mmCIF file of C-alpha atoms in Angstrom:
data_model
loop_
_atom_site.group_PDB
_atom_site.id
_atom_site.type_symbol
_atom_site.label_atom_id
_atom_site.label_comp_id
_atom_site.label_asym_id
_atom_site.label_seq_id
_atom_site.Cartn_x
_atom_site.Cartn_y
_atom_site.Cartn_z
ATOM 1 C CA UNK A 261 233.416 126.608 177.473
ATOM 2 C CA UNK A 262 230.819 125.013 180.076
ATOM 3 C CA UNK A 263 233.031 124.562 182.876
ATOM 4 C CA UNK A 264 231.832 127.359 185.220
ATOM 5 C CA UNK A 265 228.040 127.778 183.341
ATOM 6 C CA UNK A 266 224.936 127.938 185.055
ATOM 7 C CA UNK A 267 221.798 127.302 183.118
ATOM 8 C CA UNK A 268 219.611 129.795 185.891
ATOM 9 C CA UNK A 269 222.615 132.492 185.382
ATOM 10 C CA UNK A 270 223.823 131.675 181.951
ATOM 11 C CA UNK A 271 220.299 131.550 179.467
ATOM 12 C CA UNK A 272 219.466 134.778 178.767
ATOM 13 C CA UNK A 273 216.268 133.625 176.285
ATOM 14 C CA UNK A 274 214.672 130.424 174.820
ATOM 15 C CA UNK A 275 212.497 130.190 171.705
ATOM 16 C CA UNK A 276 211.145 128.062 169.326
ATOM 17 C CA UNK A 277 212.865 127.804 165.874
ATOM 18 C CA UNK A 278 210.541 128.574 162.962
ATOM 19 C CA UNK A 279 210.256 125.793 160.083
ATOM 20 C CA UNK A 280 212.150 127.947 157.879
ATOM 21 C CA UNK A 281 214.834 128.533 160.998
ATOM 22 C CA UNK A 282 214.839 124.358 161.412
ATOM 23 C CA UNK A 283 214.992 123.616 157.616
ATOM 24 C CA UNK A 284 218.801 125.804 157.711
ATOM 25 C CA UNK A 285 219.207 124.139 160.617
ATOM 26 C CA UNK A 286 218.957 120.912 159.933
ATOM 27 C CA UNK A 287 220.678 121.147 156.390
ATOM 28 C CA UNK A 288 223.769 122.479 158.355
ATOM 29 C CA UNK A 289 223.440 119.184 160.258
ATOM 30 C CA UNK A 290 223.707 117.390 157.222
ATOM 31 C CA UNK A 291 226.866 118.941 155.925
ATOM 32 C CA UNK A 292 228.653 119.180 158.828
ATOM 33 C CA UNK A 293 227.459 115.372 159.846
ATOM 34 C CA UNK A 294 226.868 113.724 156.446
ATOM 35 C CA UNK A 295 226.701 110.156 157.896
ATOM 36 C CA UNK A 296 223.507 111.198 160.177
ATOM 37 C CA UNK A 297 221.329 111.284 157.056
ATOM 38 C CA UNK A 298 219.189 107.982 157.768
ATOM 39 C CA UNK A 299 218.940 109.771 161.425
ATOM 40 C CA UNK A 300 218.233 113.249 161.208
ATOM 41 C CA UNK A 301 214.104 112.513 161.393
ATOM 42 C CA UNK A 302 215.216 110.797 164.801
ATOM 43 C CA UNK A 303 217.117 113.549 166.009
ATOM 44 C CA UNK A 304 216.091 116.834 164.812
ATOM 45 C CA UNK A 305 212.522 116.198 163.475
ATOM 46 C CA UNK A 306 211.059 117.972 160.537
ATOM 47 C CA UNK A 307 207.516 119.076 162.206
ATOM 48 C CA UNK A 308 208.856 119.034 165.569
ATOM 49 C CA UNK A 309 209.262 121.575 168.799
ATOM 50 C CA UNK A 310 212.964 122.092 168.339
ATOM 51 C CA UNK A 311 213.777 125.328 170.868
ATOM 52 C CA UNK A 312 217.116 127.594 170.512
ATOM 53 C CA UNK A 313 218.725 128.197 173.806
ATOM 54 C CA UNK A 314 220.768 132.139 173.864
ATOM 55 C CA UNK A 315 223.133 131.610 176.258
ATOM 56 C CA UNK A 316 225.735 134.499 177.547
ATOM 57 C CA UNK A 317 229.104 134.441 175.611
ATOM 58 C CA UNK A 318 227.590 133.856 172.389
ATOM 59 C CA UNK A 319 226.438 130.641 172.770
ATOM 60 C CA UNK A 320 223.113 128.968 171.456
ATOM 61 C CA UNK A 321 222.130 125.480 172.326
ATOM 62 C CA UNK A 322 219.705 123.811 170.233
ATOM 63 C CA UNK A 323 217.086 121.684 172.842
ATOM 64 C CA UNK A 324 214.629 118.920 171.990
ATOM 65 C CA UNK A 325 211.298 119.419 171.918
ATOM 66 C CA UNK A 326 211.709 117.922 175.564
ATOM 67 C CA UNK A 327 214.347 120.520 176.127
ATOM 68 C CA UNK A 328 216.953 118.429 176.344
ATOM 69 C CA UNK A 329 219.980 119.939 174.892
ATOM 70 C CA UNK A 330 221.310 118.536 171.560
ATOM 71 C CA UNK A 331 223.668 120.711 169.893
ATOM 72 C CA UNK A 332 225.783 124.081 171.022
ATOM 73 C CA UNK A 333 228.211 126.163 168.890
ATOM 74 C CA UNK A 334 230.091 129.260 169.850
ATOM 75 C CA UNK A 335 228.776 132.839 167.726
ATOM 76 C CA UNK A 336 228.613 131.188 164.253
ATOM 77 C CA UNK A 337 230.786 128.300 164.545
ATOM 78 C CA UNK A 338 229.757 124.551 163.648
ATOM 79 C CA UNK A 339 227.198 122.863 165.937
ATOM 80 C CA UNK A 340 229.043 120.260 168.342
ATOM 81 C CA UNK A 341 226.366 117.604 169.473
ATOM 82 C CA UNK A 342 225.758 117.448 173.577
ATOM 83 C CA UNK A 343 227.464 114.509 175.424
ATOM 84 C CA UNK A 344 224.062 113.312 175.973
ATOM 85 C CA UNK A 345 223.319 112.936 172.572
ATOM 86 C CA UNK A 346 226.382 111.500 171.343
ATOM 87 C CA UNK A 347 225.634 108.663 174.037
ATOM 88 C CA UNK A 348 222.866 108.153 172.443
ATOM 89 C CA UNK A 349 224.005 108.113 168.518
ATOM 90 C CA UNK A 350 227.711 106.655 168.946
ATOM 91 C CA UNK A 351 228.634 107.560 165.039
ATOM 92 C CA UNK A 352 228.089 111.024 165.710
ATOM 93 C CA UNK A 353 232.019 112.125 165.786
ATOM 94 C CA UNK A 354 234.997 109.804 165.119
ATOM 95 C CA UNK A 355 236.351 109.195 168.574
ATOM 96 C CA UNK A 356 240.049 109.192 169.774
ATOM 97 C CA UNK A 357 240.812 107.526 172.677
ATOM 98 C CA UNK A 358 243.111 108.416 175.787
ATOM 99 C CA UNK A 359 244.346 106.261 177.947
ATOM 100 C CA UNK A 360 243.627 105.095 181.712
ATOM 101 C CA UNK A 361 246.056 108.288 182.911
ATOM 102 C CA UNK A 362 244.258 110.788 181.457
ATOM 103 C CA UNK A 363 240.749 110.229 182.374
ATOM 104 C CA UNK A 364 240.230 112.139 185.622
ATOM 105 C CA UNK A 365 242.126 115.264 183.849
ATOM 106 C CA UNK A 366 239.458 115.451 180.510
ATOM 107 C CA UNK A 367 236.929 114.490 183.646
ATOM 108 C CA UNK A 368 238.408 117.958 184.818
ATOM 109 C CA UNK A 369 238.290 119.835 181.653
ATOM 110 C CA UNK A 370 242.231 119.600 180.896
ATOM 111 C CA UNK A 371 242.744 119.808 177.322
ATOM 112 C CA UNK A 372 243.579 116.690 175.709
ATOM 113 C CA UNK A 373 247.678 116.741 174.990
ATOM 114 C CA UNK A 374 249.534 114.577 172.214
ATOM 115 C CA UNK A 375 251.333 111.831 174.384
ATOM 116 C CA UNK A 376 247.641 110.801 176.031
ATOM 117 C CA UNK A 377 246.447 109.991 172.381
ATOM 118 C CA UNK A 378 249.672 108.311 171.476
ATOM 119 C CA UNK A 379 250.304 106.215 174.340
ATOM 120 C CA UNK A 380 249.557 102.641 174.877
ATOM 121 C CA UNK A 381 245.903 102.343 176.022
ATOM 122 C CA UNK A 382 245.060 105.151 173.254
ATOM 123 C CA UNK A 383 243.508 105.252 169.960
ATOM 124 C CA UNK A 384 242.889 107.595 167.366
ATOM 125 C CA UNK A 385 240.785 108.083 163.903
ATOM 126 C CA UNK A 386 242.673 109.359 161.459
ATOM 127 C CA UNK A 387 240.892 112.933 161.042
ATOM 128 C CA UNK A 388 241.547 116.760 159.821
ATOM 129 C CA UNK A 389 242.626 119.530 161.915
ATOM 130 C CA UNK A 390 239.077 121.381 163.332
ATOM 131 C CA UNK A 391 236.834 118.072 163.747
ATOM 132 C CA UNK A 392 234.712 117.339 166.531
ATOM 133 C CA UNK A 393 235.705 114.097 168.065
ATOM 134 C CA UNK A 394 234.044 111.863 170.506
ATOM 135 C CA UNK A 395 236.730 111.329 173.306
ATOM 136 C CA UNK A 396 236.475 107.705 174.542
ATOM 137 C CA UNK A 397 238.077 106.281 177.628
ATOM 138 C CA UNK A 398 240.201 103.159 177.475
ATOM 139 C CA UNK A 399 238.227 100.527 179.423
ATOM 140 C CA UNK A 400 234.677 102.646 179.153
ATOM 141 C CA UNK A 401 232.178 101.981 176.845
ATOM 142 C CA UNK A 402 230.209 106.104 176.129
ATOM 143 C CA UNK A 403 232.371 109.164 175.827
ATOM 144 C CA UNK A 404 233.563 110.835 178.346
ATOM 145 C CA UNK A 405 234.205 114.370 176.445
ATOM 146 C CA UNK A 406 233.540 116.012 173.437
ATOM 147 C CA UNK A 407 236.500 117.675 171.358
ATOM 148 C CA UNK A 408 237.684 119.532 168.633
ATOM 149 C CA UNK A 409 241.142 118.997 167.256
ATOM 150 C CA UNK A 410 243.739 121.532 167.083
ATOM 151 C CA UNK A 411 246.037 119.125 164.886
ATOM 152 C CA UNK A 412 245.604 116.191 162.444
ATOM 153 C CA UNK A 413 246.093 112.778 163.504
ATOM 154 C CA UNK A 414 249.632 112.903 161.380
ATOM 155 C CA UNK A 415 250.894 115.906 163.520
ATOM 156 C CA UNK A 416 249.557 114.122 166.235
ATOM 157 C CA UNK A 417 251.720 111.375 165.858
ATOM 158 C CA UNK A 418 254.726 113.211 164.485
ATOM 159 C CA UNK A 419 254.933 116.199 166.845
ATOM 160 C CA UNK A 420 253.483 113.943 170.314
ATOM 161 C CA UNK A 421 254.251 116.912 171.959
ATOM 162 C CA UNK A 422 251.105 120.160 172.539
ATOM 163 C CA UNK A 423 247.632 120.386 172.743
ATOM 164 C CA UNK A 424 246.487 117.758 170.422
ATOM 165 C CA UNK A 425 242.617 117.974 170.955
ATOM 166 C CA UNK A 426 240.452 120.989 172.729
ATOM 167 C CA UNK A 427 238.258 120.060 175.572
ATOM 168 C CA UNK A 428 234.873 121.523 175.103
ATOM 169 C CA UNK A 429 232.294 119.308 177.079
ATOM 170 C CA UNK A 430 232.733 116.683 179.703
ATOM 171 C CA UNK A 431 231.076 114.984 182.383
ATOM 172 C CA UNK A 432 229.421 116.709 184.768
ATOM 173 C CA UNK A 433 230.147 120.355 183.593
ATOM 174 C CA UNK A 434 227.290 122.762 183.319
ATOM 175 C CA UNK A 435 226.124 121.746 179.643
ATOM 176 C CA UNK A 436 225.906 118.388 181.190
ATOM 177 C CA UNK A 437 223.803 118.960 184.519
ATOM 178 C CA UNK A 438 221.797 121.395 182.879
ATOM 179 C CA UNK A 439 218.433 120.770 183.456
ATOM 180 C CA UNK A 440 215.765 120.307 180.445
ATOM 181 C CA UNK A 441 214.714 123.692 178.909
ATOM 182 C CA UNK A 442 210.918 125.040 179.374
#
């Protein structure tokens, strides 16, 4: 999604979110991530500047008052946390750990295949299909990517073939390198 993302070319507009819009965004974030209830004021303050960044290809990015990307979504899909936010709040999404052999492929934007999640050195958190997950790497402290599961963990273990997690945002992609929005 952000492989060829250049903020100068792809950003089409930046708006301050009105308080009613901000309230709706907070409600939808709490619905998707109910466990962040105690931290929602730190992530998206009630009375603060929240910027909505519109981009090409129907991508919408929520940015903090400082202009740092917080969440993004494609069309009217669910909000997905940006990696920099995941590094500050690692509990935002369930963790899926890939083995050492998969790290370089994940960092180049490849999807996470089932064998990379079931091999020794890999670990999975029990989740359903279509769940936002943080992709951890064996031996690393912080998430290296954010993805959406294509199968449940039970299906991944059972089939052990095909794409297990779709990689949608990873270290050093366009969103990671995006400058703070003004």
